[in-house]
GROMACS .gro file of C-alpha atoms in nm:
model
  453
    1MET     CA    1   1.721   0.960   0.658
    2LYS     CA    2   2.030   0.936   0.880
    3ASN     CA    3   2.186   1.265   0.981
    4PHE     CA    4   2.396   1.286   1.295
    5LYS     CA    5   2.455   1.654   1.223
    6ASP     CA    6   2.083   1.717   1.276
    7SER     CA    7   2.020   1.783   1.646
    8VAL     CA    8   1.664   1.646   1.638
    9TRP     CA    9   1.774   1.323   1.468
   10LYS     CA   10   2.060   1.277   1.713
   11GLU     CA   11   1.826   1.346   2.005
   12ASN     CA   12   1.588   1.077   1.873
   13VAL     CA   13   1.877   0.830   1.851
   14GLU     CA   14   1.981   0.901   2.208
   15LYS     CA   15   1.621   0.862   2.323
   16ILE     CA   16   1.581   0.524   2.149
   17CYS     CA   17   1.912   0.393   2.282
   18ASN     CA   18   1.803   0.486   2.635
   19GLN     CA   19   1.467   0.312   2.586
   20ILE     CA   20   1.640  -0.002   2.461
   21LYS     CA   21   1.857  -0.002   2.770
   22LYS     CA   22   1.565   0.074   3.004
   23ASN     CA   23   1.355  -0.210   2.861
   24GLU     CA   24   1.652  -0.449   2.878
   25ILE     CA   25   1.612  -0.528   2.510
   26LYS     CA   26   1.868  -0.781   2.392
   27PHE     CA   27   1.799  -0.781   2.018
   28VAL     CA   28   1.678  -0.523   1.768
   29ARG     CA   29   1.499  -0.624   1.448
   30LEU     CA   30   1.597  -0.412   1.150
   31GLN     CA   31   1.318  -0.411   0.893
   32PHE     CA   32   1.275  -0.297   0.533
   33THR     CA   33   1.075  -0.416   0.230
   34ASP     CA   34   1.171  -0.581  -0.094
   35ILE     CA   35   1.033  -0.458  -0.425
   36ASN     CA   36   0.711  -0.657  -0.370
   37GLY     CA   37   0.644  -0.494  -0.032
   38ILE     CA   38   0.733  -0.807   0.166
   39ILE     CA   39   0.893  -0.721   0.501
   40LYS     CA   40   1.255  -0.831   0.539
   41ASN     CA   41   1.408  -0.858   0.882
   42LEU     CA   42   1.737  -0.924   1.058
   43ALA     CA   43   1.810  -0.922   1.430
   44VAL     CA   44   2.117  -0.747   1.570
   45SER     CA   45   2.252  -0.726   1.922
   46ALA     CA   46   2.118  -0.425   2.110
   47LYS     CA   47   2.472  -0.366   2.235
   48ASN     CA   48   2.567  -0.245   1.888
   49ILE     CA   49   2.266  -0.030   1.811
   50TYR     CA   50   2.430   0.311   1.863
   51SER     CA   51   2.710   0.211   1.627
   52ILE     CA   52   2.452   0.086   1.375
   53PHE     CA   53   2.270   0.419   1.389
   54GLU     CA   54   2.601   0.588   1.308
   55ASN     CA   55   2.770   0.342   1.071
   56GLY     CA   56   2.488   0.120   0.947
   57GLN     CA   57   2.447  -0.258   0.925
   58SER     CA   58   2.580  -0.438   0.618
   59PHE     CA   59   2.378  -0.706   0.440
   60ASP     CA   60   2.366  -0.900   0.113
   61GLY     CA   61   2.140  -0.713  -0.127
   62SER     CA   62   2.159  -0.978  -0.399
   63SER     CA   63   1.932  -1.206  -0.196
   64ILE     CA   64   1.656  -0.943  -0.173
   65THR     CA   65   1.396  -0.951  -0.451
   66GLY     CA   66   1.436  -0.653  -0.684
   67TYR     CA   67   1.755  -0.516  -0.531
   68ARG     CA   68   2.105  -0.582  -0.669
   69PRO     CA   69   2.289  -0.855  -0.865
   70ILE     CA   70   2.540  -1.077  -0.686
   71GLU     CA   71   2.843  -0.898  -0.831
   72GLU     CA   72   2.748  -0.572  -0.655
   73SER     CA   73   2.552  -0.707  -0.359
   74ASP     CA   74   2.689  -0.518  -0.057
   75MET     CA   75   2.431  -0.284   0.097
   76VAL     CA   76   2.387  -0.101   0.428
   77LEU     CA   77   2.084  -0.048   0.653
   78TYR     CA   78   2.042   0.270   0.856
   79PRO     CA   79   1.754   0.260   1.111
   80ASP     CA   80   1.500   0.542   1.129
   81PRO     CA   81   1.469   0.622   1.502
   82THR     CA   82   1.113   0.753   1.461
   83THR     CA   83   0.993   0.399   1.376
   84PHE     CA   84   1.102   0.242   1.706
   85ALA     CA   85   0.854   0.008   1.873
   86VAL     CA   86   0.884  -0.269   2.132
   87LEU     CA   87   0.738  -0.591   1.992
   88PRO     CA   88   0.434  -0.652   2.217
   89TRP     CA   89   0.413  -1.027   2.146
   90ARG     CA   90   0.756  -1.097   2.295
   91ALA     CA   91   0.782  -1.192   2.664
   92LYS     CA   92   0.958  -0.930   2.878
   93GLU     CA   93   1.251  -1.161   2.951
   94LYS     CA   94   1.296  -1.197   2.574
   95SER     CA   95   1.209  -0.837   2.493
   96SER     CA   96   1.279  -0.722   2.139
   97CYS     CA   97   1.207  -0.412   1.930
   98ARG     CA   98   1.193  -0.314   1.566
   99LEU     CA   99   1.320  -0.024   1.358
  100ILE     CA  100   1.233   0.041   0.992
  101CYS     CA  101   1.545   0.114   0.791
  102ASP     CA  102   1.664   0.314   0.493
  103VAL     CA  103   1.888   0.131   0.247
  104TYR     CA  104   2.226   0.274   0.145
  105THR     CA  105   2.514   0.170  -0.079
  106PRO     CA  106   2.864   0.113   0.066
  107GLU     CA  107   2.952   0.455  -0.079
  108ASN     CA  108   2.713   0.604   0.180
  109LYS     CA  109   2.453   0.705  -0.080
  110ARG     CA  110   2.084   0.619  -0.077
  111PHE     CA  111   2.011   0.306  -0.278
  112GLU     CA  112   1.803   0.412  -0.577
  113GLY     CA  113   1.597   0.092  -0.558
  114ASP     CA  114   1.486   0.133  -0.194
  115PRO     CA  115   1.104   0.164  -0.210
  116ARG     CA  116   1.105   0.395   0.092
  117TYR     CA  117   1.349   0.627  -0.084
  118ILE     CA  118   1.131   0.641  -0.395
  119LEU     CA  119   0.839   0.764  -0.184
  120GLU     CA  120   1.066   1.012  -0.006
  121LYS     CA  121   1.174   1.156  -0.343
  122ALA     CA  122   0.811   1.193  -0.452
  123LEU     CA  123   0.734   1.369  -0.123
  124ALA     CA  124   1.030   1.604  -0.174
  125GLN     CA  125   0.888   1.703  -0.514
  126CYS     CA  126   0.550   1.750  -0.350
  127LYS     CA  127   0.705   1.984  -0.094
  128GLU     CA  128   0.882   2.181  -0.368
  129ALA     CA  129   0.542   2.230  -0.534
  130GLY     CA  130   0.407   2.372  -0.206
  131PHE     CA  131   0.200   2.073  -0.094
  132THR     CA  132   0.183   1.815   0.184
  133TYR     CA  133   0.039   1.479   0.078
  134TYR     CA  134  -0.189   1.296   0.319
  135CYS     CA  135  -0.339   0.955   0.257
  136ALA     CA  136  -0.523   0.675   0.436
  137PRO     CA  137  -0.556   0.319   0.303
  138GLU     CA  138  -0.848   0.088   0.379
  139GLN     CA  139  -0.668  -0.248   0.404
  140GLU     CA  140  -0.901  -0.544   0.362
  141PHE     CA  141  -0.796  -0.898   0.444
  142PHE     CA  142  -0.933  -1.248   0.493
  143LEU     CA  143  -0.908  -1.463   0.804
  144VAL     CA  144  -0.897  -1.827   0.701
  145LYS     CA  145  -0.838  -2.164   0.860
  146GLU     CA  146  -0.589  -2.399   0.701
  147ASN     CA  147  -0.690  -2.760   0.652
  148ASP     CA  148  -0.464  -3.062   0.611
  149SER     CA  149  -0.652  -3.213   0.321
  150SER     CA  150  -0.818  -2.917   0.149
  151ALA     CA  151  -0.772  -2.552   0.060
  152PRO     CA  152  -0.801  -2.282   0.330
  153THR     CA  153  -1.157  -2.172   0.407
  154PRO     CA  154  -1.310  -1.856   0.563
  155ILE     CA  155  -1.340  -1.879   0.940
  156ASP     CA  156  -1.698  -1.744   0.959
  157MET     CA  157  -2.029  -1.704   0.776
  158ALA     CA  158  -2.073  -1.334   0.855
  159GLY     CA  159  -2.131  -1.044   0.615
  160TYR     CA  160  -2.091  -0.667   0.598
  161PHE     CA  161  -2.094  -0.498   0.941
  162ASP     CA  162  -2.239  -0.817   1.095
  163PHE     CA  163  -2.225  -0.854   1.469
  164ASN     CA  164  -2.291  -1.173   1.659
  165PRO     CA  165  -2.233  -1.211   2.034
  166GLY     CA  166  -1.908  -1.397   2.082
  167ASP     CA  167  -1.817  -1.347   1.715
  168LEU     CA  168  -1.473  -1.493   1.654
  169THR     CA  169  -1.354  -1.229   1.407
  170ASP     CA  170  -1.470  -0.945   1.632
  171GLY     CA  171  -1.232  -1.064   1.903
  172ILE     CA  172  -0.944  -1.106   1.661
  173ARG     CA  173  -1.001  -0.760   1.513
  174ARG     CA  174  -0.991  -0.615   1.864
  175ASP     CA  175  -0.664  -0.796   1.936
  176ILE     CA  176  -0.518  -0.660   1.610
  177ALA     CA  177  -0.630  -0.305   1.697
  178ASP     CA  178  -0.486  -0.327   2.049
  179THR     CA  179  -0.156  -0.463   1.916
  180ALA     CA  180  -0.138  -0.194   1.646
  181SER     CA  181  -0.173   0.074   1.914
  182GLU     CA  182   0.151  -0.055   2.068
  183PHE     CA  183   0.320   0.060   1.747
  184GLY     CA  184   0.165   0.407   1.773
  185ILE     CA  185  -0.103   0.334   1.513
  186GLU     CA  186  -0.437   0.500   1.588
  187ILE     CA  187  -0.717   0.269   1.473
  188GLU     CA  188  -1.034   0.452   1.369
  189ILE     CA  189  -1.262   0.177   1.234
  190SER     CA  190  -1.271  -0.202   1.232
  191HIS     CA  191  -1.551  -0.416   1.094
  192HIS     CA  192  -1.646  -0.730   0.907
  193GLU     CA  193  -1.648  -0.684   0.529
  194VAL     CA  194  -1.888  -0.815   0.263
  195ALA     CA  195  -1.732  -1.156   0.196
  196LEU     CA  196  -1.716  -1.454   0.432
  197GLY     CA  197  -1.410  -1.424   0.656
  198GLN     CA  198  -1.327  -1.078   0.519
  199ASN     CA  199  -1.237  -0.789   0.748
  200GLU     CA  200  -1.118  -0.429   0.737
  201ILE     CA  201  -0.921  -0.227   0.992
  202ASP     CA  202  -0.855   0.142   0.914
  203PHE     CA  203  -0.609   0.375   1.083
  204LYS     CA  204  -0.598   0.754   1.090
  205PHE     CA  205  -0.469   0.942   0.786
  206ASP     CA  206  -0.125   1.101   0.798
  207GLU     CA  207   0.165   1.214   0.583
  208ALA     CA  208   0.241   0.946   0.323
  209LEU     CA  209   0.574   0.812   0.457
  210LYS     CA  210   0.428   0.751   0.803
  211THR     CA  211   0.120   0.599   0.641
  212ALA     CA  212   0.331   0.359   0.431
  213ASP     CA  213   0.531   0.256   0.739
  214ARG     CA  214   0.203   0.191   0.921
  215ALA     CA  215   0.058  -0.002   0.627
  216VAL     CA  216   0.345  -0.254   0.626
  217THR     CA  217   0.331  -0.267   1.006
  218MET     CA  218  -0.042  -0.341   0.999
  219ARG     CA  219   0.018  -0.634   0.766
  220MET     CA  220   0.280  -0.772   1.005
  221VAL     CA  221   0.059  -0.719   1.311
  222THR     CA  222  -0.249  -0.872   1.147
  223LYS     CA  223  -0.066  -1.185   1.036
  224ILE     CA  224   0.098  -1.238   1.376
  225VAL     CA  225  -0.222  -1.189   1.578
  226ALA     CA  226  -0.412  -1.422   1.344
  227ALA     CA  227  -0.139  -1.686   1.382
  228GLN     CA  228  -0.153  -1.651   1.761
  229ASN     CA  229  -0.523  -1.738   1.736
  230GLY     CA  230  -0.455  -2.038   1.513
  231TYR     CA  231  -0.562  -1.877   1.183
  232LEU     CA  232  -0.406  -1.731   0.870
  233ALA     CA  233  -0.454  -1.368   0.772
  234THR     CA  234  -0.409  -1.312   0.399
  235TYR     CA  235  -0.398  -0.994   0.194
  236MET     CA  236  -0.428  -1.196  -0.127
  237PRO     CA  237  -0.659  -0.985  -0.347
  238LYS     CA  238  -0.896  -1.264  -0.456
  239PRO     CA  239  -0.854  -1.585  -0.251
  240PHE     CA  240  -1.203  -1.720  -0.334
  241ALA     CA  241  -1.403  -1.717  -0.656
  242GLY     CA  242  -1.755  -1.577  -0.667
  243ILE     CA  243  -1.721  -1.331  -0.377
  244ASN     CA  244  -1.565  -0.989  -0.326
  245GLY     CA  245  -1.188  -0.960  -0.320
  246SER     CA  246  -0.975  -0.747  -0.089
  247GLY     CA  247  -0.894  -0.394  -0.198
  248MET     CA  248  -0.704  -0.103  -0.049
  249HIS     CA  249  -0.918   0.201  -0.128
  250THR     CA  250  -0.687   0.495  -0.064
  251HIS     CA  251  -0.816   0.836   0.049
  252GLN     CA  252  -0.595   1.127  -0.055
  253SER     CA  253  -0.567   1.501  -0.003
  254LEU     CA  254  -0.314   1.779  -0.048
  255TRP     CA  255  -0.257   2.041   0.221
  256ASN     CA  256  -0.037   2.348   0.244
  257LEU     CA  257   0.317   2.310   0.377
  258ASP     CA  258   0.232   2.367   0.742
  259ALA     CA  259  -0.075   2.140   0.711
  260THR     CA  260  -0.321   2.409   0.822
  261GLU     CA  261  -0.531   2.423   0.504
  262ASN     CA  262  -0.678   2.144   0.295
  263LEU     CA  263  -0.617   2.253  -0.064
  264PHE     CA  264  -0.871   2.004  -0.202
  265PHE     CA  265  -1.158   2.208  -0.056
  266ALA     CA  266  -1.344   2.481  -0.243
  267ASP     CA  267  -1.684   2.630  -0.167
  268THR     CA  268  -1.826   2.512  -0.501
  269PRO     CA  269  -2.133   2.283  -0.473
  270LYS     CA  270  -2.118   2.197  -0.845
  271THR     CA  271  -1.784   2.015  -0.803
  272GLY     CA  272  -1.883   1.851  -0.476
  273TYR     CA  273  -1.676   2.115  -0.293
  274ILE     CA  274  -1.357   1.986  -0.453
  275SER     CA  275  -1.111   2.255  -0.565
  276LYS     CA  276  -0.951   2.295  -0.907
  277THR     CA  277  -0.633   2.157  -0.752
  278GLY     CA  278  -0.821   1.848  -0.640
  279LEU     CA  279  -0.986   1.802  -0.980
  280ASN     CA  280  -0.654   1.830  -1.162
  281PHE     CA  281  -0.504   1.580  -0.916
  282ILE     CA  282  -0.788   1.338  -1.005
  283GLY     CA  283  -0.731   1.411  -1.374
  284GLY     CA  284  -0.367   1.308  -1.347
  285GLN     CA  285  -0.450   0.977  -1.184
  286LEU     CA  286  -0.711   0.904  -1.452
  287VAL     CA  287  -0.480   0.987  -1.742
  288TYR     CA  288  -0.193   0.778  -1.602
  289GLY     CA  289  -0.417   0.512  -1.447
  290ARG     CA  290  -0.338   0.237  -1.697
  291GLU     CA  291   0.036   0.311  -1.683
  292MET     CA  292   0.058   0.286  -1.303
  293CYS     CA  293  -0.186  -0.004  -1.262
  294ALA     CA  294   0.090  -0.268  -1.235
  295ILE     CA  295   0.219  -0.091  -0.922
  296LEU     CA  296  -0.126  -0.054  -0.766
  297ALA     CA  297  -0.236  -0.410  -0.850
  298SER     CA  298   0.091  -0.597  -0.874
  299TRP     CA  299   0.011  -0.970  -0.880
  300PRO     CA  300  -0.161  -1.195  -1.136
  301ASN     CA  301  -0.431  -1.261  -0.877
  302SER     CA  302  -0.496  -0.884  -0.846
  303TYR     CA  303  -0.681  -0.888  -1.177
  304LYS     CA  304  -0.923  -1.158  -1.059
  305ARG     CA  305  -1.049  -0.886  -0.823
  306LEU     CA  306  -1.069  -0.611  -1.087
  307VAL     CA  307  -1.376  -0.749  -1.266
  308PRO     CA  308  -1.734  -0.618  -1.284
  309GLY     CA  309  -1.985  -0.724  -1.021
  310PHE     CA  310  -1.774  -0.738  -0.704
  311GLU     CA  311  -1.749  -0.369  -0.602
  312ALA     CA  312  -1.407  -0.332  -0.767
  313PRO     CA  313  -1.334  -0.060  -1.026
  314VAL     CA  314  -1.278  -0.151  -1.390
  315TYR     CA  315  -1.323   0.181  -1.572
  316LEU     CA  316  -1.119   0.504  -1.560
  317ALA     CA  317  -1.372   0.766  -1.455
  318TRP     CA  318  -1.459   0.964  -1.143
  319ALA     CA  319  -1.779   1.033  -0.953
  320GLN     CA  320  -1.913   1.200  -0.641
  321LYS     CA  321  -2.166   0.941  -0.523
  322ASN     CA  322  -2.119   0.649  -0.759
  323ARG     CA  323  -1.883   0.373  -0.642
  324SER     CA  324  -1.838   0.201  -0.981
  325PRO     CA  325  -1.568   0.432  -1.133
  326LEU     CA  326  -1.200   0.429  -1.042
  327ILE     CA  327  -1.205   0.747  -0.830
  328ARG     CA  328  -1.476   0.872  -0.598
  329VAL     CA  329  -1.517   1.199  -0.409
  330PRO     CA  330  -1.695   1.103  -0.086
  331ASN     CA  331  -1.964   1.328   0.057
  332PHE     CA  332  -1.763   1.497   0.332
  333GLY     CA  333  -2.042   1.730   0.444
  334ARG     CA  334  -1.861   2.050   0.342
  335ARG     CA  335  -1.608   1.995   0.622
  336LYS     CA  336  -1.291   2.158   0.493
  337GLY     CA  337  -1.057   1.918   0.667
  338ALA     CA  338  -1.233   1.614   0.520
  339ALA     CA  339  -1.215   1.708   0.148
  340ARG     CA  340  -1.053   1.419  -0.034
  341CYS     CA  341  -1.067   1.174  -0.322
  342GLU     CA  342  -1.067   0.797  -0.297
  343ILE     CA  343  -0.896   0.576  -0.556
  344ARG     CA  344  -1.036   0.223  -0.553
  345CYS     CA  345  -0.810  -0.001  -0.764
  346PRO     CA  346  -0.506  -0.048  -0.534
  347ASP     CA  347  -0.497  -0.371  -0.339
  348PRO     CA  348  -0.327  -0.444  -0.005
  349SER     CA  349  -0.083  -0.705  -0.138
  350GLY     CA  350   0.146  -0.453  -0.308
  351ASN     CA  351   0.428  -0.227  -0.191
  352PRO     CA  352   0.268   0.078  -0.022
  353TYR     CA  353   0.583   0.290  -0.065
  354LEU     CA  354   0.567   0.245  -0.441
  355GLN     CA  355   0.187   0.267  -0.450
  356PHE     CA  356   0.175   0.600  -0.268
  357ALA     CA  357   0.470   0.732  -0.472
  358VAL     CA  358   0.298   0.673  -0.808
  359LEU     CA  359  -0.036   0.801  -0.678
  360LEU     CA  360   0.123   1.123  -0.558
  361ALA     CA  361   0.344   1.176  -0.861
  362THR     CA  362   0.065   1.122  -1.116
  363GLY     CA  363  -0.164   1.352  -0.916
  364LEU     CA  364   0.103   1.622  -0.914
  365LYS     CA  365   0.146   1.581  -1.291
  366GLY     CA  366  -0.227   1.637  -1.323
  367ILE     CA  367  -0.192   1.966  -1.134
  368LYS     CA  368   0.117   2.073  -1.332
  369GLU     CA  369  -0.042   1.983  -1.666
  370LYS     CA  370  -0.385   2.119  -1.561
  371ILE     CA  371  -0.556   1.794  -1.658
  372ASP     CA  372  -0.935   1.818  -1.656
  373PRO     CA  373  -1.093   1.494  -1.528
  374GLY     CA  374  -1.412   1.568  -1.721
  375GLU     CA  375  -1.762   1.554  -1.580
  376PRO     CA  376  -1.835   1.311  -1.296
  377VAL     CA  377  -2.000   0.987  -1.407
  378GLU     CA  378  -2.291   0.919  -1.174
  379LEU     CA  379  -2.440   0.634  -1.377
  380ASN     CA  380  -2.346   0.271  -1.312
  381VAL     CA  381  -2.052   0.229  -1.549
  382TYR     CA  382  -2.081  -0.150  -1.534
  383LYS     CA  383  -2.421  -0.130  -1.707
  384MET     CA  384  -2.314   0.106  -1.985
  385SER     CA  385  -2.271  -0.031  -2.335
  386HIS     CA  386  -1.931  -0.024  -2.500
  387GLU     CA  387  -2.052   0.251  -2.734
  388GLU     CA  388  -2.177   0.463  -2.442
  389ARG     CA  389  -1.846   0.430  -2.258
  390LYS     CA  390  -1.660   0.514  -2.578
  391LYS     CA  391  -1.874   0.821  -2.629
  392ARG     CA  392  -1.792   0.941  -2.276
  393GLY     CA  393  -1.421   0.868  -2.323
  394ILE     CA  394  -1.419   0.600  -2.051
  395VAL     CA  395  -1.147   0.340  -2.096
  396GLU     CA  396  -1.080   0.021  -1.898
  397LEU     CA  397  -0.805  -0.070  -1.658
  398PRO     CA  398  -0.576  -0.348  -1.783
  399GLU     CA  399  -0.745  -0.690  -1.764
  400SER     CA  400  -0.431  -0.879  -1.658
  401LEU     CA  401  -0.091  -0.825  -1.502
  402GLY     CA  402   0.064  -0.894  -1.842
  403GLU     CA  403  -0.135  -0.611  -2.000
  404ALA     CA  404  -0.054  -0.380  -1.707
  405LEU     CA  405   0.319  -0.454  -1.744
  406ASP     CA  406   0.297  -0.372  -2.117
  407GLU     CA  407   0.145  -0.034  -2.026
  408MET     CA  408   0.412   0.030  -1.765
  409GLU     CA  409   0.695  -0.074  -1.998
  410ASN     CA  410   0.589   0.194  -2.246
  411SER     CA  411   0.554   0.464  -1.980
  412GLU     CA  412   0.815   0.738  -1.956
  413THR     CA  413   0.617   0.871  -1.660
  414LEU     CA  414   0.662   0.552  -1.454
  415LEU     CA  415   1.033   0.541  -1.543
  416GLU     CA  416   1.066   0.899  -1.417
  417ILE     CA  417   0.876   0.830  -1.092
  418LEU     CA  418   1.042   0.500  -1.000
  419GLY     CA  419   1.390   0.560  -1.133
  420GLU     CA  420   1.573   0.324  -1.365
  421VAL     CA  421   1.672   0.067  -1.100
  422THR     CA  422   1.325  -0.002  -0.961
  423TYR     CA  423   1.153   0.044  -1.298
  424LYS     CA  424   1.368  -0.226  -1.461
  425ASN     CA  425   1.378  -0.459  -1.160
  426PHE     CA  426   1.000  -0.440  -1.110
  427LEU     CA  427   0.934  -0.529  -1.473
  428ILE     CA  428   1.183  -0.819  -1.457
  429GLU     CA  429   1.038  -0.966  -1.136
  430LYS     CA  430   0.676  -0.924  -1.238
  431ARG     CA  431   0.737  -1.066  -1.586
  432LYS     CA  432   0.877  -1.377  -1.415
  433GLU     CA  433   0.566  -1.397  -1.197
  434TRP     CA  434   0.336  -1.349  -1.495
  435ASP     CA  435   0.518  -1.619  -1.695
  436LEU     CA  436   0.485  -1.862  -1.403
  437TYR     CA  437   0.114  -1.786  -1.380
  438ARG     CA  438   0.027  -1.808  -1.748
  439THR     CA  439   0.202  -2.142  -1.795
  440GLN     CA  440  -0.012  -2.313  -1.530
  441VAL     CA  441  -0.299  -2.546  -1.622
  442THR     CA  442  -0.572  -2.506  -1.360
  443GLN     CA  443  -0.817  -2.765  -1.236
  444TRP     CA  444  -1.098  -2.547  -1.373
  445GLU     CA  445  -0.955  -2.581  -1.724
  446VAL     CA  446  -0.914  -2.957  -1.689
  447ASN     CA  447  -1.269  -3.001  -1.559
  448ARG     CA  448  -1.418  -2.781  -1.831
  449TYR     CA  449  -1.223  -2.887  -2.136
  450ILE     CA  450  -1.057  -3.228  -2.106
  451GLN     CA  451  -1.361  -3.423  -2.224
  452ARG     CA  452  -1.528  -3.176  -2.455
  453LEU     CA  453  -1.223  -3.067  -2.654
   0.00000   0.00000   0.00000
């Protein structure tokens, strides 16, 4: 958030302006996301950057999905100096940098529909409650090759953790990791995933705003590096039938305000060493799971992933070892700093600012309302009968985006978290997307029904 009266903020601005001058950067890319989480970008002359830090950069908000109507379209971008990075794929003689921006109105007030602002508000409430929210997403993606006469296909025949000398995806993952480090992102793990052409690159956990910034940056980096190698990187949740889709399992924990104590840890073997605070946090996400599902899985294709049999969650339950329920508490070996829960339904195609905001806010409601998540379900939920699930109080996630939007539309909680602007705009945009999807006639339907019906 811009604040020239703050000495640290002003010092950061001066530092960035000096770096831009030192690197002989001619243009600065100002970036932000639309309501879907798609990066938007405009380039401005580096000569004007100090003035832009102070006075902002105007743009037309009516052309941005989920922002403002044309009759009140004027908006202003203010760069966050802590997000500065030189773009490593640009030649030195054409050096450029990027800054992630906050969105303001011409009246110099934060735009209520800015996804970054919605997460910042949730984090402010978290701080008021005495917590610091840390999270780490596992972003899965496919590397595919595009063909002139047919649909894109996976670029390899490898599987989970496979390694082959000279493996194509291994080299691309390394290039992505190296490029991400130029943006200050510390990569911890990279590996091939279960499906053909599927990969995962994980970065170190951090406070949620930094993590969301890094999540959108990772998507940008991954797509650009893949394109440089002649391939397409896609975060589409389920690009191919019959194999696993791409999820974004998100690890979460709450710490004290100075981040010296993990408040999810308790020396209680019975609960898997998860504290009452952690259990209530899980309880909140389970209770509000159906209502927030449209934010966590925000495209029609997302629900092709959320089906039994492909390691994706379908049922609202939690477990310590079992990976079939919605939320899992990993075995962290009684290490206090590693106590966490992992929610498994989000996918990497959504807006991480909104995703982390609803995850945090529903978890905090669980703590405030002292919601008991119930006993952990260590049986394979997929194999339970309907009656057995009913007896245990286990309900399903929505089966489609349309059903998820119905849940969200009836949710006072989601309206409170997102604010009226984003709540209404999200429903409008996603209803349009759902209507486009459900009016299509697929080749599968033609092949199956045209002769027999």
